[in-house]
Amino acid sequence: MRFFHYICRVNICVMPKTVTLQLSPKQAADEKFYIAQVAQRLGIRQSDIALARVTKRSIDARQRMAKVNLTLEVYIDNEPQPEPLHFDYPTVENTTEVIVVGSGPAGLFASLRLIELGYKPILLERGKSVLSRKHDIAQINRGGNIDPDSNYAFGEGGAGTFSDGKLFTRSKKRGDYNKALQTLVWHGANPAILYEAHPHIGTDKLPRIISNICRTITEHGGKVLFESKVSGFVVKNKRITGVRVGDNTVEGAAVVLATGHSARDIYELLYSSGIAIEAKPFAMGVRIEHPQRLIDSIQYHREERGEWLPAASYSLVNQEAGRGVYSFCMCPGGFIVPAMTDSSQTVVNGMSPSGRNSAFANSGLVTEVRLEDFAHLRAEWGELAGLRYQQQFEELARAHSGLKQVAPAQRVSDFVAGKESKSLPATSYIPGITPSRLDRWMPDAISERLRSGIATFGRRMKGFVTDEAIVVGVESRTSTPVRIPRDNETLMHVEIEGLFPSGEGAGYAGGIISAALDGERVADAVARYCIAHNY
Ligand SMILES: Cc1cc2nc3c(=O)[nH]c(=O)nc-3n(C[C@H](O)[C@H](O)[C@H](O)COP(=O)(O)OP(=O)(O)OC[C@H]3O[C@@H](n4cnc5c(N)ncnc54)[C@H](O)[C@@H]3O)c2cc1C
C-alpha cells in the first residue's frame, strides 16, 4: 500500500485572528509586551487569549531606528486550535529497495520521501558519520591533511551539515517549502525557522538535525551505509540495476544519484562510462570579509547595533560588462572555512553558528562563468571542460597560497585599486591568510568584473570598499559546471532507465532547501517509475 504519510492535523474550521505589530527590537524580544499589545489591538483581555503564535518576523532597517514587523495568529478561548504537525513514517523494512547515492539534503529528503511512499531507501555515503567527520574537519582547520572522503563537502549530511544553514529558496511552491521546514523542525530545528523572514539554523545545530534524519531513515526500515563510496554503475541494455561499492554490487529497483557538485570522480565516471553529461555555465569568484560592526553600522545607520538586533546582512547584485556580479551565501557573524576536497586546491566557503556572534561578516562574491570562457579546454576535456576550468582556478589559488590550507587574500581597497597588500587585517579564517595579488592572477573575466562590481557596491553601501575588509580566494563551488541531463517529466536520466539524477550536483538545485525539494520530487518520480514497472 502506498500513501502519503505526512499528516498535517489542522482543523480546517479554525479561523484565527491575525495581528501585525511594528515594534522596537527590544519590544519584539519581550513576549509579555507584545501579547499585551495584541490583546489591546483586539479589544480583549489577555486572559481571553488561548494561543498566540508568531507566523512572520522581519526586520525593517530602512529608517534610522530599525523596526521589527511581527505577525501573530491569535486564537481566542473556546475557538478550536490547530493541533501540532505530525510526521507518521511507515515501516519499509520488507518493501522494494531503491538506492540513493549521497546523504546531502537531496539524498536525505529523497530517502524520507521514499519511506513516506512505502519504499526502502538504501542510502550510500562515501564519507563518515557526523561524529567522525567532526574530527576530520577540526584537522583541516588546524592545517592538517584533507581526507578526500571526509571534509566540508563529504560525509553524513553532505555539504549541508557544516554549512551555514540559511534556508532560502526561490521555489514558488510554498506548500513544499513549508513541509521541508516542518521536516527540519520535526528533526530538532528551532520552530522559529517557520516564521523568520530569513530562516537560519547555524552550523552548531545542523549536525544533530542531520543525525536525527538518518535515525528516522534507519528506524523505519531504510539503510544508511557510511564509508560506502560508489565507484561504478551496473548498466545493462541502457537500464541501471545497481552500483559498485568496492568489490560489492548493491542492487535496487532504481538509483537516485545525489552526489553533490564536489564529486568530480562521479562526473568523470559517468563521462568515461558513456553516460550523457553536459557542460553548463556556473559562477566563481572570491569570499569577501568585513568586520561585522562595519556592516552593522552601514545597514542599521548607527555606531553599535546594540543588544536586540541581529548581526546585519546584505544582498548585492549588479551587471558588469554584460554579466551578473552578485553576493552569495552571506554569513553575518560567521567564519570563512576551507572547503576543498583534496590537497591540490584552495577553496573557501562561509558559515555561521546559530548565534551569529563572530566579529566578522563574510559573503561569496561571484560572477558568471560562461561556456566561451572554457571553450579552449573543450577539445581535450569535452563536457568536463568547465570542471577542468574550475579545477585550474582552485589550483591557481593553491599555488598562490603557500602552505596547507592557508588562503590567498588582498585588502578590498587594494583589490579595487590594483595594488599589493603589504599586510592583512584580522580574519575569521582559522588556517590563516597570506597577501596575494588576486587582482592579477585570477582570469581577467573574473577579476575585472569583481573589481568593478565591488566598486559599484561601495557606492551603494558607503564603507564597503575599505582597507579593513579582505577578499579571500577562491569561491569556486557555488554551482556545478556540469549537468546530468534528465527528462522534464519522468525526471529520469535522458538515456539510462532507472537512473534519477538529483540535487545540486546534477544541476537541478542550488542550496539546502532547493536540493531537499528536488530530492522529494525525484522520490515521487521514482515511485511512479516503480509502479509503472511493477517493482
Ligand atoms: C560551508 C558551506 C556553507 C553553506 N551554506 C549554505 C547555506 O547557508 N544555505 C544553503 O542553502 N546552502 C548552503 N551551502 C550549500 C549547500 O550545502 C548545498 O547546496 C547542498 O548541500 C547541496 O545538496 P546536495 O544534496 O545536492 O549535495 P551535497 O550536500 O553536496 O551532498 C552530496 C553527498 O554525496 C556524497 N557523495 C559524493 N560522491 C559519492 C560517491 N561516489 N558515493 C557515495 N556518496 C557520494 C558526498 O559525500 C555528500 O555527502 C553551503 C555549503 C558549504 C560547503
Coordinates of C-alpha atoms and ligand atoms in Angstrom, one line a residue:
M1 CA 0.0 0.0 0.0
R2 CA 1.4 3.4 -1.0
F3 CA 0.1 6.5 0.5
F4 CA 1.1 10.0 1.8
H5 CA 2.1 9.8 5.4
Y6 CA 2.8 13.4 6.0
I7 CA -0.2 14.4 8.2
C8 CA -1.0 18.0 9.0
R9 CA -3.7 17.7 11.6
V10 CA -5.1 21.2 11.2
N11 CA -8.8 21.7 11.8
I12 CA -10.0 23.5 8.6
C13 CA -12.8 25.4 10.5
V14 CA -10.2 27.3 12.6
M15 CA -10.4 31.0 11.9
P16 CA -7.6 32.7 13.9
K17 CA -7.3 36.5 14.0
T18 CA -4.2 38.0 12.5
V19 CA -2.5 40.9 14.1
T20 CA 0.6 42.7 12.7
L21 CA 2.7 44.8 15.1
Q22 CA 5.6 47.1 14.4
L23 CA 7.9 47.1 17.4
S24 CA 11.3 48.1 18.5
P25 CA 13.8 45.2 18.5
K26 CA 13.7 45.2 22.3
Q27 CA 9.8 45.1 22.4
A28 CA 9.8 42.3 19.8
A29 CA 12.0 40.2 22.1
D30 CA 9.6 40.6 25.0
E31 CA 6.7 38.2 24.7
K32 CA 4.8 39.7 27.6
F33 CA 4.9 43.1 26.0
Y34 CA 3.7 42.0 22.5
I35 CA 1.0 39.8 23.8
A36 CA -0.4 42.7 25.8
Q37 CA -0.3 44.8 22.6
V38 CA -2.2 42.0 20.8
A39 CA -4.9 42.0 23.4
Q40 CA -5.2 45.7 23.3
R41 CA -5.4 45.7 19.5
L42 CA -8.2 43.1 19.5
G43 CA -10.0 44.8 22.4
I44 CA -10.0 41.7 24.6
R45 CA -8.4 40.7 27.9
Q46 CA -5.0 38.9 27.8
S47 CA -6.6 36.0 29.7
D48 CA -9.0 35.5 26.8
I49 CA -6.2 34.5 24.5
A50 CA -5.9 30.7 24.3
L51 CA -3.0 30.7 21.8
A52 CA -0.9 33.4 20.1
R53 CA 1.8 32.3 17.8
V54 CA 4.2 34.3 15.6
T55 CA 3.8 33.5 11.9
K56 CA 6.1 36.1 10.4
R57 CA 9.0 38.1 11.7
S58 CA 11.1 40.5 9.6
I59 CA 13.4 43.5 10.3
D60 CA 12.8 46.8 8.6
A61 CA 16.2 48.7 8.7
R62 CA 15.3 51.3 6.1
Q63 CA 14.6 54.0 8.8
R64 CA 17.1 55.5 11.2
M65 CA 15.7 53.3 14.0
A66 CA 15.3 49.7 12.8
K67 CA 11.8 48.2 13.5
V68 CA 10.6 44.6 13.8
N69 CA 7.4 43.6 11.9
L70 CA 5.8 40.8 13.9
T71 CA 2.7 39.0 12.6
L72 CA 0.7 36.8 15.0
E73 CA -2.1 34.3 14.7
V74 CA -4.4 34.6 17.7
Y75 CA -6.9 32.0 19.0
I76 CA -9.4 33.2 21.5
D77 CA -10.9 30.9 24.2
N78 CA -13.4 28.3 23.1
E79 CA -12.2 28.6 19.5
P80 CA -10.8 25.4 18.0
Q81 CA -7.0 25.4 17.9
P82 CA -4.6 23.8 15.5
E83 CA -3.1 20.5 16.5
P84 CA 0.7 20.3 16.2
L85 CA 2.1 18.9 12.9
H86 CA 2.9 15.3 12.9
F87 CA 5.0 13.1 10.7
D88 CA 3.9 9.5 10.6
Y89 CA 6.5 7.4 8.7
P90 CA 5.6 3.8 7.9
T91 CA 8.0 0.8 8.3
V92 CA 9.5 -0.1 4.9
E93 CA 11.8 -3.0 6.0
N94 CA 10.4 -5.5 3.5
T95 CA 9.4 -3.3 0.6
T96 CA 11.1 -2.5 -2.7
E97 CA 14.7 -1.3 -2.4
V98 CA 15.8 2.0 -4.0
I99 CA 19.5 3.0 -4.0
V100 CA 20.2 6.6 -3.0
V101 CA 23.8 7.8 -3.6
G102 CA 24.8 10.7 -1.4
S103 CA 23.4 11.8 2.0
G104 CA 23.3 15.5 1.3
P105 CA 19.9 17.4 1.6
A106 CA 18.8 15.9 -1.8
G107 CA 19.7 12.3 -0.8
L108 CA 18.2 12.6 2.8
F109 CA 14.9 14.2 1.7
A110 CA 14.7 11.7 -1.2
S111 CA 15.1 8.9 1.4
L112 CA 12.5 10.3 3.7
R113 CA 10.0 10.7 0.9
L114 CA 10.7 7.2 -0.4
I115 CA 9.8 6.0 3.1
E116 CA 6.6 8.1 3.1
L117 CA 5.7 6.4 -0.3
G118 CA 6.4 2.9 1.0
Y119 CA 9.9 2.2 -0.5
K120 CA 13.1 1.2 1.3
P121 CA 16.0 3.6 0.7
I122 CA 19.5 2.1 0.7
L123 CA 21.5 5.3 1.3
L124 CA 25.1 5.0 0.3
E125 CA 27.5 7.7 1.6
R126 CA 31.2 7.9 0.8
G127 CA 32.0 9.9 3.9
K128 CA 31.8 9.2 7.6
S129 CA 29.0 9.8 10.2
V130 CA 28.8 13.4 11.6
L131 CA 30.7 12.4 14.8
S132 CA 33.8 11.0 13.0
R133 CA 33.5 13.8 10.4
K134 CA 33.9 16.4 13.1
H135 CA 37.4 15.2 13.8
D136 CA 38.4 15.4 10.2
I137 CA 37.1 18.9 9.9
A138 CA 38.9 20.0 13.0
Q139 CA 42.1 18.6 11.5
I140 CA 41.5 20.5 8.2
N141 CA 41.1 23.7 10.3
R142 CA 44.3 23.0 12.1
G143 CA 46.1 22.8 8.7
G144 CA 46.3 19.0 8.7
N145 CA 45.7 16.7 5.8
I146 CA 42.4 16.7 3.8
D147 CA 40.7 13.3 3.7
P148 CA 39.2 13.2 0.2
D149 CA 36.2 11.3 1.5
S150 CA 35.6 13.3 4.8
N151 CA 35.7 17.1 4.7
Y152 CA 33.4 20.1 4.5
A153 CA 31.7 18.6 1.4
F154 CA 31.6 14.9 2.0
G155 CA 30.1 12.8 4.9
E156 CA 26.8 12.5 6.6
G157 CA 24.5 15.3 5.5
G158 CA 26.8 16.3 2.7
A159 CA 27.8 20.0 2.2
G160 CA 24.6 20.9 4.2
T161 CA 26.0 19.7 7.6
F162 CA 28.8 22.1 8.4
S163 CA 27.1 24.8 6.3
D164 CA 25.5 28.0 7.4
G165 CA 22.0 26.6 7.3
K166 CA 20.3 29.5 5.7
L167 CA 17.0 28.1 4.4
F168 CA 16.3 30.2 1.4
T169 CA 14.8 29.1 -1.8
R170 CA 13.4 30.6 -5.0
S171 CA 10.8 27.8 -5.2
K172 CA 7.4 29.1 -5.8
K173 CA 5.7 26.1 -4.2
R174 CA 5.0 27.4 -0.7
G175 CA 3.5 24.0 0.5
D176 CA 6.6 22.1 -0.4
Y177 CA 8.9 24.7 1.2
N178 CA 6.8 24.7 4.4
K179 CA 6.9 20.9 4.5
A180 CA 10.7 20.9 4.2
L181 CA 10.9 23.4 7.1
Q182 CA 8.5 21.4 9.2
T183 CA 10.6 18.3 8.5
L184 CA 13.6 20.1 9.9
V185 CA 11.7 21.2 12.9
W186 CA 10.4 17.6 13.4
H187 CA 14.1 16.5 13.5
G188 CA 15.1 19.2 16.0
A189 CA 15.4 22.6 14.3
N190 CA 14.2 25.7 16.2
P191 CA 10.5 26.3 15.2
A192 CA 11.4 29.9 14.7
I193 CA 12.5 28.9 11.2
L194 CA 8.9 28.5 10.3
Y195 CA 8.2 32.3 10.7
E196 CA 11.5 34.1 10.3
A197 CA 11.7 36.1 7.1
H198 CA 15.3 34.8 6.6
P199 CA 15.3 31.4 8.4
H200 CA 18.7 30.2 9.6
I201 CA 19.8 27.1 11.6
G202 CA 23.5 27.6 12.2
T203 CA 26.4 25.2 11.9
D204 CA 26.4 24.3 15.6
K205 CA 22.8 22.9 15.4
L206 CA 22.8 21.2 11.9
P207 CA 24.8 18.1 12.7
R208 CA 22.3 16.9 15.3
I209 CA 19.3 17.5 13.0
I210 CA 21.1 15.6 10.2
S211 CA 21.8 12.7 12.5
N212 CA 18.2 12.6 13.6
I213 CA 17.1 12.4 10.0
C214 CA 19.4 9.5 9.4
R215 CA 18.0 7.9 12.5
T216 CA 14.4 8.3 11.2
I217 CA 15.5 6.5 8.0
T218 CA 17.0 3.5 9.8
E219 CA 14.3 3.3 12.5
H220 CA 11.7 3.0 9.7
G221 CA 13.5 0.2 7.8
G222 CA 15.8 2.1 5.5
K223 CA 19.6 1.6 5.5
V224 CA 22.3 4.2 5.8
L225 CA 25.8 3.0 4.9
F226 CA 28.7 5.3 5.6
E227 CA 32.2 4.9 4.0
S228 CA 30.4 3.4 1.0
K229 CA 31.8 5.1 -2.0
V230 CA 30.1 4.3 -5.3
S231 CA 32.8 3.7 -7.9
G232 CA 30.8 2.1 -10.7
F233 CA 27.4 1.7 -12.2
V234 CA 25.8 -1.6 -13.3
V235 CA 24.1 -0.9 -16.6
K236 CA 22.5 -3.5 -18.8
N237 CA 20.8 -2.5 -22.1
K238 CA 20.7 1.1 -21.1
R239 CA 19.0 0.3 -17.7
I240 CA 20.7 0.7 -14.4
T241 CA 20.3 -2.2 -12.0
G242 CA 22.8 -1.4 -9.3
V243 CA 26.1 0.3 -8.3
R244 CA 29.5 -0.8 -7.4
V245 CA 30.9 -0.2 -3.9
G246 CA 34.4 -1.5 -3.6
D247 CA 34.2 -5.2 -4.6
N248 CA 30.5 -5.4 -4.0
T249 CA 27.4 -4.7 -6.1
V250 CA 24.4 -3.1 -4.5
E251 CA 21.2 -3.7 -6.4
G252 CA 17.9 -1.8 -6.4
A253 CA 14.8 -1.0 -8.5
A254 CA 16.2 2.5 -9.2
V255 CA 19.1 4.7 -8.4
V256 CA 18.9 8.3 -7.1
L257 CA 22.2 10.0 -7.9
A258 CA 22.6 12.9 -5.4
T259 CA 26.3 13.2 -5.1
G260 CA 26.7 17.0 -5.0
H261 CA 28.8 19.2 -7.1
S262 CA 32.2 18.4 -5.5
A263 CA 32.1 14.7 -6.6
R264 CA 34.3 15.2 -9.6
D265 CA 35.0 11.4 -9.7
I266 CA 31.3 10.8 -10.3
Y267 CA 31.2 13.2 -13.3
E268 CA 34.4 11.5 -14.7
L269 CA 32.9 8.1 -14.1
L270 CA 29.7 9.0 -15.9
Y271 CA 31.6 10.5 -18.8
S272 CA 34.1 7.6 -19.2
S273 CA 31.1 5.2 -19.0
G274 CA 29.5 6.9 -21.9
I275 CA 26.6 8.2 -19.8
A276 CA 25.5 11.6 -21.0
I277 CA 26.5 14.7 -19.1
E278 CA 26.6 18.4 -20.3
A279 CA 29.0 21.3 -19.6
K280 CA 27.0 24.2 -18.2
P281 CA 27.6 27.9 -17.2
F282 CA 28.4 28.4 -13.5
A283 CA 29.8 31.1 -11.2
M284 CA 33.1 31.7 -9.4
G285 CA 34.9 34.4 -7.5
V286 CA 36.1 35.2 -4.0
R287 CA 34.8 35.4 -0.4
I288 CA 34.8 38.9 0.9
E289 CA 35.0 39.6 4.7
H290 CA 34.4 42.8 6.7
P291 CA 34.3 43.4 10.4
Q292 CA 30.7 42.8 11.4
R293 CA 30.5 46.1 13.3
L294 CA 31.2 47.9 10.0
I295 CA 28.3 46.1 8.1
D296 CA 26.0 46.7 11.2
S297 CA 26.8 50.4 11.1
I298 CA 26.2 50.6 7.4
Q299 CA 22.9 48.7 7.5
Y300 CA 21.5 50.0 10.8
H301 CA 22.7 53.6 10.4
R302 CA 24.3 53.7 13.8
E303 CA 27.6 53.0 15.5
E304 CA 26.5 50.0 17.6
R305 CA 23.8 47.6 16.7
G306 CA 23.0 47.1 20.4
E307 CA 21.7 44.1 22.3
W308 CA 18.4 43.4 20.4
L309 CA 19.3 43.5 16.7
P310 CA 20.8 40.5 14.9
A311 CA 24.1 40.8 13.0
A312 CA 23.3 42.7 9.8
S313 CA 23.4 41.1 6.4
Y314 CA 23.4 42.4 2.8
S315 CA 22.5 41.2 -0.7
L316 CA 24.1 42.8 -3.6
V317 CA 23.8 42.3 -7.4
N318 CA 24.8 44.3 -10.5
Q319 CA 25.6 43.7 -14.2
E320 CA 29.2 44.3 -15.0
A321 CA 30.4 44.2 -18.7
G322 CA 27.3 42.2 -19.6
R323 CA 27.4 39.6 -16.8
G324 CA 26.0 39.3 -13.3
V325 CA 28.2 40.0 -10.3
Y326 CA 26.5 39.2 -7.0
S327 CA 26.9 38.4 -3.3
F328 CA 26.1 34.8 -2.4
C329 CA 25.6 32.9 0.8
M330 CA 26.1 35.9 3.1
C331 CA 27.1 34.8 6.6
P332 CA 26.7 37.6 9.2
G333 CA 28.6 36.9 12.4
G334 CA 30.3 34.0 10.6
F335 CA 33.5 32.3 9.6
I336 CA 35.3 31.6 6.4
V337 CA 36.1 27.9 6.1
P338 CA 38.4 25.7 4.0
A339 CA 36.0 23.8 1.7
M340 CA 38.4 22.0 -0.6
T341 CA 38.1 18.2 -1.2
D342 CA 41.8 17.5 -1.8
S343 CA 45.1 19.0 -1.0
S344 CA 45.9 20.3 -4.5
Q345 CA 43.2 23.0 -4.3
T346 CA 42.4 26.1 -2.2
V347 CA 38.6 26.6 -1.9
V348 CA 36.8 28.7 0.6
N349 CA 33.2 29.0 1.7
G350 CA 31.3 30.6 4.6
M351 CA 29.2 29.5 7.6
S352 CA 28.0 30.9 10.9
P353 CA 26.8 29.5 14.2
S354 CA 23.2 29.9 15.3
G355 CA 24.1 32.9 17.4
R356 CA 25.8 34.6 14.5
N357 CA 28.2 36.1 17.0
S358 CA 31.6 36.2 15.4
A359 CA 33.2 39.6 14.8
F360 CA 33.2 39.1 11.0
A361 CA 30.7 39.2 8.2
N362 CA 31.6 37.2 5.0
S363 CA 29.9 36.6 1.7
G364 CA 30.7 34.9 -1.6
L365 CA 31.2 37.4 -4.3
V366 CA 31.0 35.7 -7.7
T367 CA 30.4 36.3 -11.4
E368 CA 29.1 34.2 -14.1
V369 CA 31.4 31.8 -16.0
R370 CA 30.1 31.1 -19.4
L371 CA 30.8 28.3 -21.9
E372 CA 33.0 30.5 -24.0
D373 CA 35.4 31.1 -21.0
F374 CA 36.5 27.4 -21.2
A375 CA 36.0 26.8 -24.9
H376 CA 39.8 26.3 -25.2
L377 CA 39.6 23.2 -22.9
R378 CA 36.8 21.6 -24.9
A379 CA 38.9 19.7 -27.4
E380 CA 40.8 17.9 -24.6
W381 CA 38.1 17.7 -21.9
G382 CA 34.8 17.6 -23.8
E383 CA 31.8 18.0 -21.4
L384 CA 34.3 18.1 -18.5
A385 CA 35.9 21.4 -19.7
G386 CA 34.1 23.6 -17.2
L387 CA 35.0 21.2 -14.4
R388 CA 38.7 21.4 -15.5
Y389 CA 38.5 25.2 -15.7
Q390 CA 37.1 25.3 -12.1
Q391 CA 39.8 22.9 -11.0
Q392 CA 42.6 25.1 -12.6
F393 CA 41.2 28.1 -10.8
E394 CA 41.4 26.3 -7.5
E395 CA 44.9 25.0 -8.2
L396 CA 46.0 28.6 -9.1
A397 CA 44.7 29.7 -5.7
R398 CA 46.7 26.9 -4.1
A399 CA 49.8 27.9 -6.0
H400 CA 49.4 31.5 -4.5
S401 CA 48.7 30.5 -1.0
G402 CA 51.7 28.7 0.3
L403 CA 51.3 26.0 2.9
K404 CA 48.5 23.7 3.7
Q405 CA 45.1 25.4 3.9
V406 CA 46.4 29.0 4.1
A407 CA 44.4 31.1 1.7
P408 CA 45.5 34.0 -0.6
A409 CA 44.0 37.3 0.4
Q410 CA 44.1 41.0 -0.5
R411 CA 42.6 44.1 1.1
V412 CA 39.4 45.1 -0.7
S413 CA 40.7 48.7 -1.2
D414 CA 43.9 47.3 -2.8
F415 CA 42.0 44.8 -4.9
V416 CA 39.9 47.7 -6.4
A417 CA 42.9 49.9 -6.8
G418 CA 45.0 47.1 -8.3
K419 CA 47.7 47.4 -5.5
E420 CA 49.6 44.9 -3.5
S421 CA 48.6 44.5 0.2
K422 CA 51.7 44.8 2.3
S423 CA 49.8 43.4 5.4
L424 CA 46.4 42.0 6.1
P425 CA 43.8 42.7 8.8
A426 CA 42.5 40.1 11.2
T427 CA 40.3 37.3 9.7
S428 CA 37.9 34.6 10.9
Y429 CA 39.6 32.1 8.6
I430 CA 41.4 29.8 11.1
P431 CA 44.1 28.2 8.9
G432 CA 45.4 31.7 8.1
I433 CA 45.8 34.0 5.1
T434 CA 48.7 35.3 3.1
P435 CA 48.9 38.5 1.0
S436 CA 48.5 37.8 -2.7
R437 CA 47.6 39.8 -5.9
L438 CA 44.2 38.2 -6.6
D439 CA 43.5 41.1 -8.9
R440 CA 46.4 39.9 -11.1
W441 CA 46.3 36.1 -11.2
M442 CA 42.6 35.5 -11.4
P443 CA 41.4 35.2 -15.0
D444 CA 40.5 38.8 -16.3
A445 CA 36.9 37.8 -17.0
I446 CA 36.5 37.2 -13.2
S447 CA 38.8 39.8 -11.6
E448 CA 37.8 42.7 -13.8
R449 CA 34.1 42.1 -13.2
L450 CA 34.6 41.6 -9.5
R451 CA 36.7 44.8 -9.3
S452 CA 34.0 46.9 -10.9
G453 CA 31.3 45.1 -9.0
I454 CA 32.9 45.8 -5.7
A455 CA 33.3 49.5 -6.7
T456 CA 29.6 49.7 -7.5
F457 CA 28.7 48.1 -4.3
G458 CA 30.9 50.6 -2.5
R459 CA 28.8 53.4 -3.9
R460 CA 25.6 51.7 -2.7
M461 CA 27.0 50.8 0.8
K462 CA 29.3 53.6 2.0
G463 CA 32.2 52.0 3.7
F464 CA 32.0 48.6 1.8
V465 CA 35.3 49.4 0.0
T466 CA 37.7 49.7 2.8
D467 CA 41.2 48.5 3.9
E468 CA 39.6 46.8 6.9
A469 CA 38.0 44.2 4.5
I470 CA 39.6 41.4 2.5
V471 CA 38.9 39.3 -0.5
V472 CA 39.9 35.7 0.0
G473 CA 40.5 33.1 -2.8
V474 CA 38.7 31.3 -4.1
E475 CA 35.0 30.8 -4.0
S476 CA 34.6 28.2 -6.8
R477 CA 31.9 25.8 -5.7
T478 CA 28.7 27.9 -5.7
S479 CA 27.2 25.9 -8.5
T480 CA 28.1 22.9 -10.7
P481 CA 29.9 23.2 -14.1
V482 CA 28.2 20.0 -15.3
R483 CA 24.6 19.0 -15.7
I484 CA 23.4 15.3 -15.6
P485 CA 20.5 15.7 -18.0
R486 CA 17.2 14.2 -17.1
D487 CA 13.7 14.2 -18.7
N488 CA 11.5 17.0 -17.6
E489 CA 8.6 14.7 -16.8
T490 CA 10.0 11.4 -15.7
L491 CA 13.0 13.1 -14.0
M492 CA 14.9 10.1 -15.3
H493 CA 18.3 10.4 -17.0
V494 CA 17.8 11.0 -20.7
E495 CA 19.5 7.8 -21.7
I496 CA 19.7 5.4 -18.7
E497 CA 16.4 3.9 -17.5
G498 CA 16.1 3.8 -13.7
L499 CA 18.8 6.5 -13.1
F500 CA 17.5 9.6 -11.4
P501 CA 20.0 12.5 -11.1
S502 CA 19.1 14.8 -8.2
G503 CA 20.2 17.9 -6.3
E504 CA 23.0 20.4 -6.8
G505 CA 25.5 18.0 -8.4
A506 CA 23.0 17.1 -11.1
G507 CA 22.4 20.8 -11.9
Y508 CA 18.8 20.9 -10.6
A509 CA 19.3 22.8 -7.3
G510 CA 21.4 25.4 -5.5
G511 CA 21.3 25.4 -1.7
I512 CA 20.0 23.2 1.1
I513 CA 16.2 23.7 0.6
S514 CA 16.2 23.5 -3.2
A515 CA 18.3 20.3 -3.1
A516 CA 15.9 18.9 -0.4
L517 CA 12.9 19.8 -2.5
D518 CA 14.5 18.3 -5.6
G519 CA 15.2 15.1 -3.7
E520 CA 11.5 14.8 -2.8
R521 CA 10.4 15.4 -6.4
V522 CA 12.7 12.7 -7.6
A523 CA 11.5 10.3 -5.0
D524 CA 7.9 10.9 -6.3
A525 CA 9.2 10.2 -9.8
V526 CA 10.9 7.0 -8.6
A527 CA 7.7 5.8 -7.1
R528 CA 5.8 6.5 -10.4
Y529 CA 8.5 4.6 -12.2
C530 CA 8.4 1.6 -9.8
I531 CA 4.6 1.4 -10.0
A532 CA 4.7 1.6 -13.8
H533 CA 7.2 -1.3 -13.9
N534 CA 5.7 -3.3 -11.1
Y535 CA 8.9 -3.1 -9.0
Ligands
LIG1 C1 30.5 25.8 4.1 C2 29.2 25.8 3.3 C3 28.1 26.6 3.7 C4 26.9 26.6 3.0 N1 25.9 27.3 3.4 C5 24.7 27.2 2.9 C6 23.5 27.9 3.4 O1 23.6 28.7 4.4 N2 22.3 27.8 2.8 C7 22.2 26.9 1.7 O2 21.1 26.8 1.2 N3 23.2 26.3 1.2 C8 24.5 26.4 1.8 N4 25.5 25.7 1.3 C9 25.3 24.8 0.1 C10 24.6 23.5 0.4 O3 25.2 22.9 1.4 C11 24.4 22.7 -0.8 O4 23.7 23.5 -1.8 C12 23.6 21.4 -0.6 O5 24.2 20.7 0.5 C13 23.5 20.6 -1.8 O6 22.9 19.4 -1.5 P1 23.0 18.0 -2.3 O7 22.3 17.0 -1.6 O8 22.6 18.3 -3.7 O9 24.6 17.7 -2.4 P2 25.7 17.6 -1.2 O10 25.2 18.3 0.0 O11 26.9 18.0 -1.8 O12 25.7 16.1 -0.9 C14 26.3 15.1 -1.7 C15 26.7 13.9 -0.9 O13 27.1 12.8 -1.8 C16 28.2 12.1 -1.2 N5 28.9 11.5 -2.3 C17 29.6 12.1 -3.3 N6 30.2 11.2 -4.1 C18 29.8 10.0 -3.7 C19 30.0 8.6 -4.1 N7 30.8 8.3 -5.1 N8 29.5 7.6 -3.3 C20 28.7 7.9 -2.2 N9 28.5 9.1 -1.8 C21 29.0 10.2 -2.5 C22 29.0 13.2 -0.6 O14 29.9 12.7 0.4 C23 27.9 14.1 0.0 O15 27.6 13.7 1.3 C24 26.8 25.7 1.9 C25 27.8 24.9 1.5 C26 29.0 24.9 2.2 C27 30.2 24.0 1.8

